[in-house]
Amino acid sequence: MKRDFQSFTLYMFGFLLLWEWLRPVEQLTTTDHIEMFVIFILLSFTLAFLRMKWIWQTIIKLWFILFSVNMFHYEEGFFQFSWITFFTDDLTTNFSRIVARNWLGLTNEFRTFLLFILLWLMAYLVHYWLLNRKRIFIFFFMTLIYITVLDTFTLYSAKTAIVRTVIVGFAVLGMLTYYRILARENISGNSFTVRKWIRPLVIMITFSVIVGIISPKFAPIWPDPVPYLKAAGNKGGEDGVGKGVAKVGYGTDDSRLGGSFIGDDSVVFRAEAAEKNYWKVETKDHYTGKGWIPSESTLSRIGGEDLIPVSSIPSNVETRDENASLFMFMDYDHLIYPAGIQRVQFQRNYILEIDSIKEKVSILNGFDSAPIAPDSYSVEYKVPKYQATELRETVAADPNQIDAEFLARYTQLPDNLPDRVKELAESITEKETNWFDKAKAVERHFGGSGFTYSQSDVAVPGENDDYVDQFLFETKIGYCDNFSTSMAVLLRSIGIPTRWVKGYTGGEFLKYSEDDSKQIYEITNNNAHSWVEVYFPNQGWVPFEPTKGFTNSVSIDFTNNDGTTPAVETTAPMAPKPQESLEEDNSKTEKTEQTFSFSNFWLSIKTFFNQEWKWVFVLFVAVIGTTGLMYRLRGKWIPRIYLLQFRLRKRDENIGKAYLILLEQLERYGLKRNEDQTLRNYARYIDTFFASREMSKLTERYEQYLYHQKLPEGSWKDTQELWENLIKKTIA
């Protein structure tokens, strides 16, 4: 199609149709800067109209995408190339999340990039349908469905959008029909012909739109669903229907648990540590039947660098010293810390206020004692390594080891807790004799196929329902709050002290630190989590992870006293350090069997990409460039493969397949056959182009084979020469 006013009009109509897909996005989502996406679509159609080479189109579009991503998400200037390193790391991380199907974990930068790629593909498809196929009805129809569905089920009003789409859609359909008629009838269009076609088309569209606007409208058959959807989203959980959809993240009110939530990938903090940790914020001890509340509050204050008196680890437990640095992205005036915390270091003089019951550590300004949210701080902590033999020593509550008030507080349960909860706990633990094995049995119980981890369709207990009882016996669908609360209550029902812990999981590996012994992890609101701690008199509070699909970082040595069955249970894999080696320990007499782990395999791939991303990028560009070059030169090398292939064939029936291959190659060469053109007419056209009679002879033999399904014996040998000559002419 020529670059004239008619083709320009077609491109403009295609742009307007695609624009309709973007109009609702800004209103219905949190997406900003819609104008940049509109400009990108306009740029794509402009480059296509100018017939710029594909390589230059690709470079210009990629430049625009990178410029937009930098403007939206990075403070550095576009030509300060340090931001590209962060963006490349972000791409690598998000591709791993896609493989893991962690859709909620995708960052905003990556979502912006994906939206640009999607618009790029849609613009190409519209261009292909307009210019190559000269058909746009499917896209026009899908656009109408898209805006009408949004108008029906969302707050988006598509009254004017439908009118715009109908006008543009019928206009472009009429123009494409005109061009198809010209091509079919082999008529050259001129200004007079265009006016004869366009004038009735404009009149028809104008008349239809006016009649549609002024005509009376019937009342809706069904009521508007939007008010019902809004009401359902805001409904309280009083009657068990649901308390609405909340956003995931740390909150202070846990008195009424349940209900669905949506993900939020906003970054809370980044941690520089030697390994992944669970990060605590607070614990709660009083279960109400609907959720958790603290039984009381006991506050005390210490200096910012004093020893923090929370969850001390008994001296008989083996520990190692570690430290980590936290860089905050959200303003929280409480401490986020790992289990076994000893001290915290700030850049300024702060005061810590500790609630000994909740173990929540608030940060106060040292001058006026006002809450303060520091940008960063470092924590020193001890990592315990528990011995299973010592954990198994506790078989019952010994008054000499556990204070009666302490035991009553951490085995508290509501009076109206259904009896079947305790009966279930007893049946799960009936074969175990000590607290540790009972806790592990309950923990394993939730890993069964009967329970499902889900963030949606999660019930809220009604007025007469117990939160744990509903989850254990009715729904069996929930997230961390359901699993952790249920384990805590089950163990409490058989006299084992537990408490409910809130905080964050270890987050996602981001990159290696400048310190070779540490890595940097990114923790977002999606990592908000709850788990259980069980109290053992000789070991202190020990964490357990009942939530299906989650593992924590507790290390338990299961070696027996006699040295048999050596196995260390480490429930959270540590990220490999850059200089780790795989040297074999010759002191071991037994070799453990190595099994394939997809998570470790993926981690090694991600590590390789983080270290060699530049070479991978160069290789990727080289592969894309080579592929593009091979595609552009396909008319040169594909026929050579066919020549080699058919030289080895001797059967006369080869003419059928060979002739069809020749037709494809001639079309690839630029000698296109019209839809209504016979083979003989097309053969005469080819012979005229090449000044020979070979195509007509070959076509005559092909038709003889096509209608009789048989050729005289040895025909392929003579026919092959005609076929090869024609193929070679398209290569030259």
XYZ file of C-alpha atoms in Angstrom:
732
model
C 0.000 0.000 0.000
C 1.300 3.429 -0.927
C 2.104 6.125 1.588
C -0.810 8.308 0.643
C -3.663 9.985 2.477
C -5.802 6.840 2.374
C -3.144 4.679 4.049
C -2.470 7.463 6.563
C -6.180 7.469 7.416
C -6.098 3.688 7.938
C -3.152 3.994 10.322
C -4.924 6.769 12.218
C -8.053 4.645 12.605
C -5.930 1.730 13.844
C -4.301 4.021 16.402
C -7.700 5.244 17.631
C -8.990 1.678 18.045
C -5.935 0.653 20.053
C -6.179 3.810 22.149
C -9.603 2.660 23.355
C -7.876 -0.261 25.116
C -5.788 2.172 27.181
C -8.482 4.643 28.187
C -9.952 2.520 31.038
C -6.548 1.562 32.440
C -5.852 4.850 34.211
C -9.331 4.942 35.761
C -9.524 1.306 36.903
C -5.911 0.692 37.967
C -3.087 2.535 39.698
C -1.258 3.032 36.398
C -0.014 6.579 35.858
C 1.532 8.398 32.905
C -0.941 6.916 30.404
C 0.073 9.630 27.968
C 3.483 7.950 27.525
C 1.829 4.674 26.513
C -0.403 6.551 24.056
C 2.659 8.266 22.598
C 4.326 4.858 22.240
C 1.370 3.539 20.220
C 1.434 6.652 18.042
C 5.189 6.230 17.570
C 4.722 2.576 16.528
C 2.155 3.438 13.848
C 4.214 6.397 12.634
C 7.313 4.247 12.133
C 5.230 1.628 10.324
C 3.672 4.264 8.047
C 7.119 5.639 7.172
C 8.231 2.067 6.315
C 11.346 2.380 8.371
C 13.482 -0.761 8.467
C 12.604 -3.152 11.259
C 16.010 -2.855 12.927
C 15.660 0.924 13.282
C 12.073 0.583 14.462
C 13.253 -1.840 17.142
C 16.045 0.475 18.303
C 13.758 3.511 18.509
C 11.029 1.629 20.379
C 13.471 0.081 22.851
C 14.996 3.498 23.474
C 11.547 4.942 24.175
C 10.690 2.056 26.544
C 13.920 2.410 28.518
C 13.502 6.183 28.670
C 9.968 5.789 30.032
C 10.970 3.162 32.612
C 13.768 5.447 33.795
C 11.422 8.429 34.027
C 8.751 6.456 35.919
C 10.832 4.486 38.412
C 14.391 5.800 38.778
C 15.797 9.005 40.186
C 19.013 8.816 38.147
C 19.071 10.538 34.783
C 18.622 8.472 31.647
C 22.261 8.881 30.622
C 23.551 7.948 34.087
C 23.845 4.304 33.126
C 24.070 2.991 36.686
C 20.266 2.563 36.722
C 20.484 0.043 33.861
C 22.303 -2.382 36.161
C 19.460 -2.231 38.676
C 16.898 -2.609 35.900
C 18.704 -5.635 34.456
C 18.836 -7.244 37.907
C 15.133 -6.491 38.259
C 14.397 -8.237 34.950
C 16.328 -11.323 36.051
C 14.501 -11.450 39.381
C 11.090 -11.039 37.777
C 11.710 -13.732 35.172
C 12.444 -16.122 38.046
C 9.162 -15.060 39.672
C 7.329 -15.791 36.442
C 8.843 -19.279 36.337
C 7.757 -19.733 39.950
C 4.288 -18.366 39.027
C 4.626 -15.674 41.654
C 2.521 -13.174 39.718
C 1.938 -10.912 42.705
C 5.690 -10.587 43.226
C 6.343 -8.799 39.915
C 7.757 -5.330 40.457
C 6.260 -2.134 39.039
C 9.289 -1.620 36.789
C 8.777 -5.036 35.213
C 5.027 -4.528 34.845
C 5.677 -1.248 33.029
C 8.108 -3.027 30.719
C 5.578 -5.816 30.025
C 2.831 -3.299 29.229
C 5.064 -1.617 26.638
C 5.876 -5.007 25.063
C 2.170 -5.882 24.966
C 1.337 -2.584 23.242
C 4.211 -3.201 20.816
C 2.713 -6.586 19.859
C -0.815 -5.192 19.574
C 0.359 -2.331 17.349
C 2.146 -4.840 15.119
C -0.965 -7.028 14.877
C -3.167 -4.064 13.967
C -0.602 -3.030 11.330
C -0.555 -6.596 9.968
C -4.349 -6.849 9.812
C -4.686 -3.443 8.163
C -1.957 -3.690 5.529
C -1.410 -7.391 4.876
C -4.757 -9.024 5.547
C -6.903 -5.942 4.949
C -9.261 -7.266 7.613
C -9.843 -5.704 11.024
C -13.271 -7.038 12.023
C -12.002 -9.404 14.777
C -10.024 -6.647 16.490
C -12.947 -4.233 16.127
C -15.321 -6.822 17.611
C -12.948 -7.596 20.521
C -12.629 -3.866 21.246
C -16.399 -3.573 21.522
C -16.551 -6.582 23.862
C -13.711 -5.182 25.979
C -15.279 -1.771 26.600
C -18.833 -3.114 27.059
C -17.719 -5.675 29.650
C -15.826 -2.971 31.547
C -18.846 -0.689 31.319
C -21.071 -3.436 32.774
C -18.933 -4.783 35.590
C -16.709 -1.853 36.582
C -17.000 1.849 37.319
C -15.809 2.701 33.808
C -18.429 4.505 31.729
C -18.156 3.528 28.057
C -21.042 5.557 26.617
C -18.869 7.816 24.476
C -16.264 5.064 24.009
C -18.829 2.824 22.296
C -19.833 5.636 19.950
C -16.189 6.409 19.120
C -15.418 2.742 18.525
C -18.438 2.209 16.267
C -17.557 5.253 14.146
C -13.895 4.311 13.781
C -14.627 0.596 13.348
C -17.186 0.971 10.561
C -15.037 3.574 8.824
C -11.988 1.326 8.727
C -14.093 -1.705 7.735
C -15.531 0.279 4.833
C -12.115 1.442 3.647
C -10.623 -2.046 3.826
C -13.567 -3.473 1.890
C -12.940 -0.816 -0.780
C -9.265 -1.802 -1.073
C -10.103 -5.509 -1.274
C -12.543 -4.858 -4.139
C -9.908 -2.861 -6.020
C -7.386 -5.670 -5.610
C -9.840 -8.412 -6.610
C -11.101 -6.596 -9.704
C -7.626 -5.324 -10.609
C -8.879 -1.722 -10.709
C -6.619 1.254 -10.106
C -8.192 3.576 -7.563
C -8.366 7.296 -8.248
C -9.804 10.264 -6.419
C -13.142 9.952 -8.222
C -13.507 6.300 -7.250
C -12.562 7.070 -3.657
C -15.188 9.795 -3.392
C -17.869 7.523 -4.849
C -17.083 4.976 -2.139
C -16.415 7.272 0.815
C -19.477 9.506 0.412
C -22.150 6.832 1.053
C -19.968 5.305 3.769
C -19.830 8.601 5.693
C -23.575 9.123 5.236
C -24.345 5.610 6.474
C -22.141 5.914 9.570
C -23.442 9.397 10.426
C -27.059 8.332 10.024
C -26.536 5.187 12.138
C -24.843 7.079 14.968
C -27.478 9.827 15.069
C -30.328 7.339 15.072
C -28.614 5.322 17.798
C -28.136 8.380 20.008
C -31.610 9.861 19.705
C -33.555 6.599 19.766
C -35.346 5.654 23.022
C -33.528 3.088 25.153
C -35.104 0.111 26.869
C -34.628 -0.239 30.609
C -31.976 -2.783 31.676
C -33.203 -6.373 31.970
C -30.890 -6.964 34.964
C -29.933 -4.426 37.642
C -26.534 -2.748 37.484
C -24.010 -5.199 39.037
C -21.527 -2.491 40.049
C -23.333 -1.418 43.271
C -23.577 -5.060 44.315
C -19.888 -5.630 43.663
C -18.982 -2.509 45.649
C -21.235 -3.569 48.511
C -19.735 -7.053 48.567
C -16.263 -5.553 48.729
C -17.172 -3.380 51.727
C -19.353 -5.832 53.653
C -18.336 -6.658 57.190
C -17.791 -10.135 58.494
C -20.469 -10.012 61.151
C -22.540 -12.735 59.519
C -19.716 -14.752 58.098
C -20.157 -13.552 54.527
C -16.820 -11.752 54.419
C -15.124 -8.625 55.629
C -14.031 -7.485 52.208
C -10.761 -7.790 50.361
C -7.812 -6.304 52.221
C -4.290 -5.578 51.029
C -1.497 -7.784 52.314
C 1.011 -6.249 54.717
C 1.745 -5.666 58.382
C -1.187 -4.473 60.493
C -1.729 -3.980 64.209
C -5.307 -5.227 64.610
C -5.558 -9.032 64.628
C -8.669 -9.318 66.744
C -10.727 -10.534 63.778
C -8.878 -12.709 61.311
C -10.066 -14.109 58.008
C -11.186 -12.861 54.635
C -9.397 -12.617 51.326
C -6.644 -10.173 50.468
C -4.807 -8.943 47.406
C -1.059 -8.857 46.950
C 1.139 -5.796 47.293
C 4.715 -5.830 46.059
C 5.668 -2.539 47.713
C 9.150 -2.866 49.190
C 9.247 -2.712 53.001
C 12.989 -3.064 53.495
C 16.132 -4.627 52.114
C 18.323 -6.789 54.314
C 22.045 -7.397 53.953
C 22.696 -10.680 55.740
C 24.625 -13.918 55.500
C 21.440 -15.921 54.930
C 17.682 -15.656 54.776
C 15.940 -14.964 58.080
C 12.420 -14.776 59.343
C 11.964 -11.198 60.601
C 9.848 -10.685 63.729
C 7.746 -7.677 64.671
C 5.590 -8.838 67.575
C 3.920 -11.818 69.271
C 0.421 -12.195 70.697
C -0.755 -14.558 73.407
C -4.550 -14.329 73.853
C -6.786 -16.220 71.404
C -10.379 -14.931 71.345
C -11.998 -17.424 68.966
C -11.965 -14.821 66.194
C -8.332 -13.662 66.350
C -5.474 -12.590 68.626
C -5.026 -9.789 71.145
C -2.270 -9.139 73.706
C -3.300 -10.112 77.236
C -1.589 -7.041 78.704
C 1.112 -4.485 78.015
C 4.271 -4.049 80.072
C 6.543 -1.278 78.780
C 10.168 -0.564 79.558
C 12.845 1.590 77.935
C 16.511 0.986 77.213
C 19.280 2.802 75.387
C 19.592 2.299 71.673
C 22.674 0.082 71.932
C 21.819 -1.823 75.143
C 21.149 -5.542 75.233
C 17.551 -6.115 74.100
C 15.679 -8.318 76.614
C 13.421 -10.356 74.289
C 13.352 -14.115 73.720
C 16.760 -14.865 75.182
C 18.262 -18.185 74.097
C 19.313 -20.500 76.966
C 23.049 -20.884 77.417
C 22.900 -24.649 76.828
C 21.769 -24.084 73.205
C 24.586 -23.932 70.659
C 24.605 -20.598 68.786
C 26.684 -18.605 66.363
C 26.949 -14.820 66.129
C 25.631 -13.007 63.063
C 24.792 -9.454 62.082
C 22.595 -7.880 59.428
C 21.814 -4.423 58.082
C 18.293 -3.269 57.252
C 17.535 -0.461 54.797
C 13.963 0.726 55.215
C 11.667 1.742 52.372
C 8.615 2.302 54.570
C 8.275 4.493 57.645
C 7.874 2.034 60.523
C 8.671 3.221 64.041
C 9.082 -0.343 65.318
C 12.045 -2.669 65.082
C 12.053 -5.525 62.571
C 14.473 -8.104 63.898
C 15.511 -11.768 63.639
C 15.029 -14.265 66.443
C 17.907 -14.221 68.926
C 18.447 -10.460 68.630
C 21.092 -9.023 70.968
C 21.681 -5.387 70.035
C 20.770 -2.821 67.423
C 22.894 0.030 66.111
C 21.485 3.248 64.683
C 23.151 6.191 63.018
C 21.684 8.483 65.704
C 20.914 8.306 69.405
C 17.542 6.596 69.759
C 15.649 5.012 72.654
C 13.952 1.605 72.468
C 10.603 1.011 74.157
C 9.930 -2.688 74.689
C 6.597 -4.355 75.317
C 7.716 -7.523 77.086
C 4.440 -9.374 76.426
C 4.198 -8.624 72.705
C 8.001 -8.394 72.324
C 7.382 -5.391 70.090
C 10.267 -2.918 70.104
C 9.305 0.693 69.331
C 11.883 3.274 68.286
C 11.769 6.688 69.981
C 13.654 9.887 69.399
C 16.304 10.372 72.060
C 15.395 14.047 72.568
C 11.611 14.177 72.930
C 10.712 10.442 73.019
C 8.539 10.833 69.938
C 8.167 7.809 67.621
C 10.798 7.848 64.888
C 11.228 5.788 61.719
C 14.947 5.375 60.925
C 16.159 4.910 57.363
C 18.491 2.057 58.292
C 19.993 0.164 61.207
C 22.111 -2.898 61.972
C 21.248 -5.801 64.272
C 23.438 -8.286 66.095
C 21.822 -11.642 66.799
C 22.514 -15.251 67.648
C 21.482 -18.122 65.392
C 20.599 -21.214 67.465
C 21.233 -24.799 66.464
C 18.861 -27.008 68.398
C 19.495 -30.619 69.342
C 16.523 -32.893 68.766
C 17.539 -35.070 71.704
C 17.299 -32.077 74.043
C 14.023 -30.883 72.527
C 12.543 -34.328 73.134
C 13.339 -34.180 76.855
C 10.136 -32.295 77.679
C 7.213 -34.691 78.040
C 5.008 -32.693 80.416
C 4.778 -29.360 82.202
C 7.095 -29.467 85.198
C 6.130 -26.871 87.861
C 9.810 -26.569 88.750
C 10.610 -25.456 85.196
C 7.483 -23.579 84.059
C 5.718 -20.994 86.183
C 1.988 -21.632 86.586
C 1.065 -18.117 85.484
C 3.303 -18.435 82.407
C 1.748 -21.795 81.518
C -1.783 -20.453 81.955
C -1.057 -17.451 79.728
C 0.354 -19.470 76.833
C -2.163 -22.316 76.971
C -5.167 -19.978 77.247
C -8.166 -20.881 75.088
C -11.717 -19.511 74.914
C -14.341 -21.389 76.909
C -16.517 -21.967 73.855
C -13.791 -23.669 71.796
C -15.447 -26.743 70.208
C -14.384 -30.046 71.766
C -13.519 -31.531 68.398
C -10.478 -29.245 68.173
C -8.886 -30.917 71.207
C -10.005 -34.347 69.959
C -8.255 -33.710 66.667
C -5.045 -32.638 68.453
C -5.097 -35.785 70.562
C -5.607 -38.023 67.529
C -2.734 -36.346 65.650
C -0.314 -36.690 68.574
C -1.488 -39.969 70.129
C 1.638 -41.871 69.023
C 4.064 -39.234 70.353
C 5.379 -39.005 73.914
C 7.128 -35.627 74.067
C 6.301 -32.032 73.227
C 8.684 -31.742 70.306
C 7.403 -34.765 68.404
C 3.828 -33.683 69.098
C 4.565 -30.234 67.696
C 6.185 -31.761 64.608
C 3.197 -34.065 64.146
C 0.794 -31.127 64.188
C 3.090 -29.187 61.863
C 3.109 -32.097 59.391
C -0.673 -32.426 59.617
C -1.157 -29.198 57.681
C 1.052 -30.405 54.838
C -1.552 -32.989 53.842
C -3.639 -32.816 50.696
C -6.723 -31.866 52.676
C -5.516 -28.294 53.221
C -5.133 -25.637 50.533
C -3.146 -22.415 50.662
C -5.109 -19.583 49.105
C -5.359 -15.815 49.448
C -8.861 -15.662 47.985
C -12.181 -17.231 48.953
C -11.070 -17.322 52.592
C -13.965 -17.466 55.010
C -14.592 -15.137 57.932
C -16.153 -16.825 60.978
C -19.677 -15.782 61.789
C -20.887 -14.738 65.220
C -21.229 -18.346 66.409
C -18.187 -19.737 64.570
C -14.684 -20.302 65.892
C -11.907 -19.207 63.530
C -9.784 -22.343 64.045
C -12.699 -24.766 64.120
C -14.050 -23.364 60.855
C -10.680 -23.775 59.144
C -9.902 -27.254 60.507
C -13.240 -28.899 59.830
C -15.170 -26.858 57.267
C -13.185 -24.775 54.790
C -9.577 -26.055 55.047
C -8.662 -23.138 52.765
C -6.608 -20.207 54.006
C -3.256 -18.520 54.330
C -0.625 -18.137 57.049
C -2.980 -16.728 59.693
C -5.248 -19.763 59.376
C -2.415 -22.298 59.532
C -0.388 -20.656 62.312
C -3.378 -19.909 64.566
C -4.697 -23.429 64.117
C -1.375 -25.012 65.099
C -1.039 -22.767 68.134
C -4.561 -23.616 69.308
C -4.193 -27.344 68.665
C -1.030 -27.504 70.784
C -2.563 -25.339 73.519
C -5.535 -27.706 73.703
C -3.190 -30.524 74.799
C -1.284 -28.355 77.291
C 1.743 -27.234 75.203
C 2.487 -23.474 75.523
C 2.539 -21.571 72.215
C 2.353 -18.011 70.979
C 1.466 -16.404 67.663
C 4.233 -14.488 65.860
C 3.924 -11.784 63.194
C 6.605 -10.523 60.875
C 8.055 -11.234 57.448
C 9.589 -14.143 55.585
C 13.107 -13.905 54.214
C 12.144 -12.185 50.968
C 13.737 -12.595 47.555
C 17.440 -12.739 46.786
C 18.307 -9.461 45.061
C 22.066 -9.451 44.549
C 25.378 -10.126 46.245
C 26.726 -7.600 48.698
C 30.123 -5.965 48.429
C 30.918 -8.084 51.471
C 31.513 -11.543 49.989
C 29.992 -13.222 53.021
C 26.588 -11.564 52.630
C 23.716 -11.213 50.219
C 20.995 -8.614 49.852
C 17.361 -9.686 50.101
C 14.290 -7.623 49.255
C 11.283 -7.922 51.551
C 7.932 -6.609 50.319
C 4.432 -6.489 51.750
C 3.843 -9.822 50.049
C 6.328 -11.301 52.532
C 4.193 -10.366 55.545
C 3.696 -13.616 57.452
C 2.708 -15.271 60.716
C 4.011 -18.435 62.330
C 4.127 -20.294 65.671
C 6.637 -20.471 68.499
C 6.491 -23.381 70.950
C 8.039 -23.097 74.394
C 10.449 -25.771 75.681
C 11.723 -25.226 79.256
C 15.299 -26.195 78.412
C 15.423 -24.606 74.916
C 13.246 -21.501 75.057
C 10.886 -20.406 72.280
C 11.393 -22.511 69.120
C 9.748 -21.475 65.804
C 7.578 -23.846 63.749
C 6.156 -23.302 60.270
C 2.769 -24.969 59.641
C 1.759 -22.912 56.583
C 1.624 -25.096 53.515
C 4.342 -24.222 51.013
C 6.504 -22.247 53.493
C 9.714 -23.188 55.308
C 11.603 -21.293 57.993
C 15.284 -21.073 58.854
C 15.361 -23.097 62.085
C 18.243 -25.578 62.263
C 17.730 -28.799 64.235
C 20.384 -31.487 64.613
C 18.685 -34.878 64.654
C 21.848 -36.822 65.492
C 21.168 -39.384 68.186
C 23.276 -39.679 71.298
C 24.945 -42.781 69.892
C 25.847 -40.934 66.704
C 23.402 -42.754 64.428
C 21.111 -41.235 61.802
C 23.094 -38.087 61.089
C 20.867 -35.502 59.503
C 20.501 -31.808 60.026
C 17.095 -30.377 59.266
C 17.509 -26.920 57.834
C 14.160 -25.829 56.596
C 15.269 -22.822 54.578
C 18.072 -23.097 52.010
C 20.794 -20.494 52.285
C 21.856 -18.556 49.229
C 25.249 -19.782 48.032
C 28.163 -17.460 48.667
C 30.201 -16.332 45.716
C 33.364 -18.098 46.797
C 31.788 -21.312 48.066
C 33.497 -24.444 46.796
C 32.197 -27.943 46.374
C 35.217 -29.666 47.925
C 34.533 -33.147 49.189
C 35.052 -33.763 52.886
C 37.425 -36.717 53.025
C 36.829 -37.176 56.724
C 33.317 -38.524 56.065
C 33.047 -42.264 55.684
C 29.537 -42.181 54.269
C 28.327 -40.182 51.269
C 24.805 -38.835 51.307
C 22.804 -39.388 48.183
C 22.495 -36.277 46.022
C 18.975 -35.570 44.812
C 17.864 -33.032 42.249
C 16.396 -29.824 43.674
C 14.649 -27.474 41.265
C 14.990 -24.560 43.688
C 18.766 -25.050 43.916
C 18.979 -25.510 40.164
C 17.067 -22.265 39.586
C 19.194 -20.463 42.178
C 22.365 -21.516 40.354
C 20.916 -20.193 37.088
C 19.956 -16.906 38.735
C 23.424 -16.634 40.275
C 25.015 -17.174 36.866
C 22.842 -14.448 35.296
C 23.673 -12.005 38.094
C 27.389 -12.536 37.564
C 27.475 -12.817 33.763
C 24.527 -10.670 32.719
C 26.620 -8.508 30.396
C 27.839 -11.480 28.364
C 24.359 -12.977 28.404
C 22.968 -9.701 27.072
C 25.612 -9.586 24.306
C 24.854 -13.217 23.416
C 21.132 -12.482 23.428
C 21.582 -9.514 21.071
C 23.818 -11.630 18.827
C 21.273 -14.440 18.688
C 18.421 -12.023 17.955
C 20.497 -10.302 15.267
C 21.517 -13.612 13.690
C 17.944 -14.856 13.779
C 16.697 -11.665 12.155
C 19.365 -11.866 9.474
C 18.577 -15.512 8.784
C 14.903 -14.640 8.478
C 15.561 -11.817 6.023
C 17.819 -14.082 3.938
C 15.486 -17.091 4.122
C 14.847 -16.807 0.392
C 18.536 -17.629 -0.185
C 19.221 -20.555 2.131
C 15.860 -22.337 2.383
C 15.761 -23.285 -1.337
C 19.306 -24.649 -1.118
C 18.113 -27.038 1.563
C 15.242 -28.125 -0.709
C 17.654 -28.639 -3.604
C 19.821 -30.917 -1.486
C 16.787 -32.718 -0.130
C 15.195 -33.572 -3.495
C 18.454 -34.579 -5.154
C 18.421 -37.621 -2.914
C 14.852 -38.589 -3.877
C 14.065 -40.715 -6.920
C 10.327 -41.418 -6.699
C 8.048 -39.904 -9.356
C 5.514 -38.856 -6.705
C 7.977 -36.209 -5.489
C 6.566 -33.781 -8.030
C 3.508 -33.111 -5.850
C 5.429 -31.819 -2.856
C 8.181 -30.228 -4.957
C 5.694 -28.162 -6.971
C 4.057 -26.759 -3.839
C 7.489 -25.869 -2.438
C 8.274 -24.060 -5.693
C 5.068 -22.013 -5.379
C 6.080 -20.958 -1.860
C 9.568 -20.001 -3.016
C 8.243 -17.969 -5.953
C 5.936 -16.071 -3.604
C 8.857 -15.543 -1.218
C 10.837 -14.228 -4.191
C 8.087 -11.677 -4.868
C 6.114 -13.375 -7.671
C 2.803 -13.658 -5.830
C -0.075 -15.628 -7.245
C -3.518 -14.000 -7.082
C -6.293 -15.848 -5.300
C -8.416 -16.364 -8.452
C -5.494 -17.060 -10.792
C -5.244 -20.553 -12.336
C -2.001 -22.493 -12.263
C -1.611 -22.227 -16.038
C -2.099 -18.451 -16.052
C 0.355 -18.159 -13.187
C 2.843 -20.422 -15.051
C 2.661 -18.177 -18.139
C 3.283 -15.166 -15.869
C 6.397 -16.848 -14.410
C 7.670 -17.855 -17.838
C 7.232 -14.291 -19.062
C 9.163 -12.986 -16.058
C 12.065 -15.433 -16.492
C 11.817 -15.562 -20.354
C 11.523 -19.357 -20.464
C 8.977 -22.173 -20.875
C 10.049 -24.207 -17.822
C 7.190 -23.275 -15.488
C 4.504 -24.165 -18.053
C 6.107 -27.573 -18.694
C 6.424 -28.255 -14.982
C 2.810 -27.164 -14.376
C 1.565 -29.480 -17.143
C 3.268 -32.463 -15.490
C 2.005 -31.428 -12.038
C -1.584 -31.257 -13.323
C -1.150 -34.680 -14.934
C -0.018 -36.062 -11.577
C -2.724 -34.141 -9.700
C -5.625 -35.479 -11.789
C -4.326 -38.992 -12.536
C -2.190 -39.566 -9.382
C 0.299 -41.334 -11.639
C 3.163 -40.422 -13.982
C 5.105 -42.446 -16.504
C 7.975 -44.209 -14.810
C 11.120 -42.081 -14.683
C 9.229 -38.773 -15.074
C 10.780 -37.246 -11.961
C 14.261 -37.462 -13.408
C 13.324 -35.116 -16.286
C 11.008 -32.997 -14.155
C 13.647 -32.498 -11.483
C 15.833 -30.522 -13.875
C 12.981 -28.080 -14.646
C 12.226 -27.718 -10.941
C 15.867 -27.108 -9.977
C 16.332 -24.506 -12.715
C 13.366 -22.510 -11.465
C 14.504 -22.779 -7.832
C 17.996 -21.592 -8.759
C 16.569 -18.566 -10.587
C 14.941 -17.386 -7.354
C 18.260 -17.663 -5.502
C 20.313 -15.615 -7.948
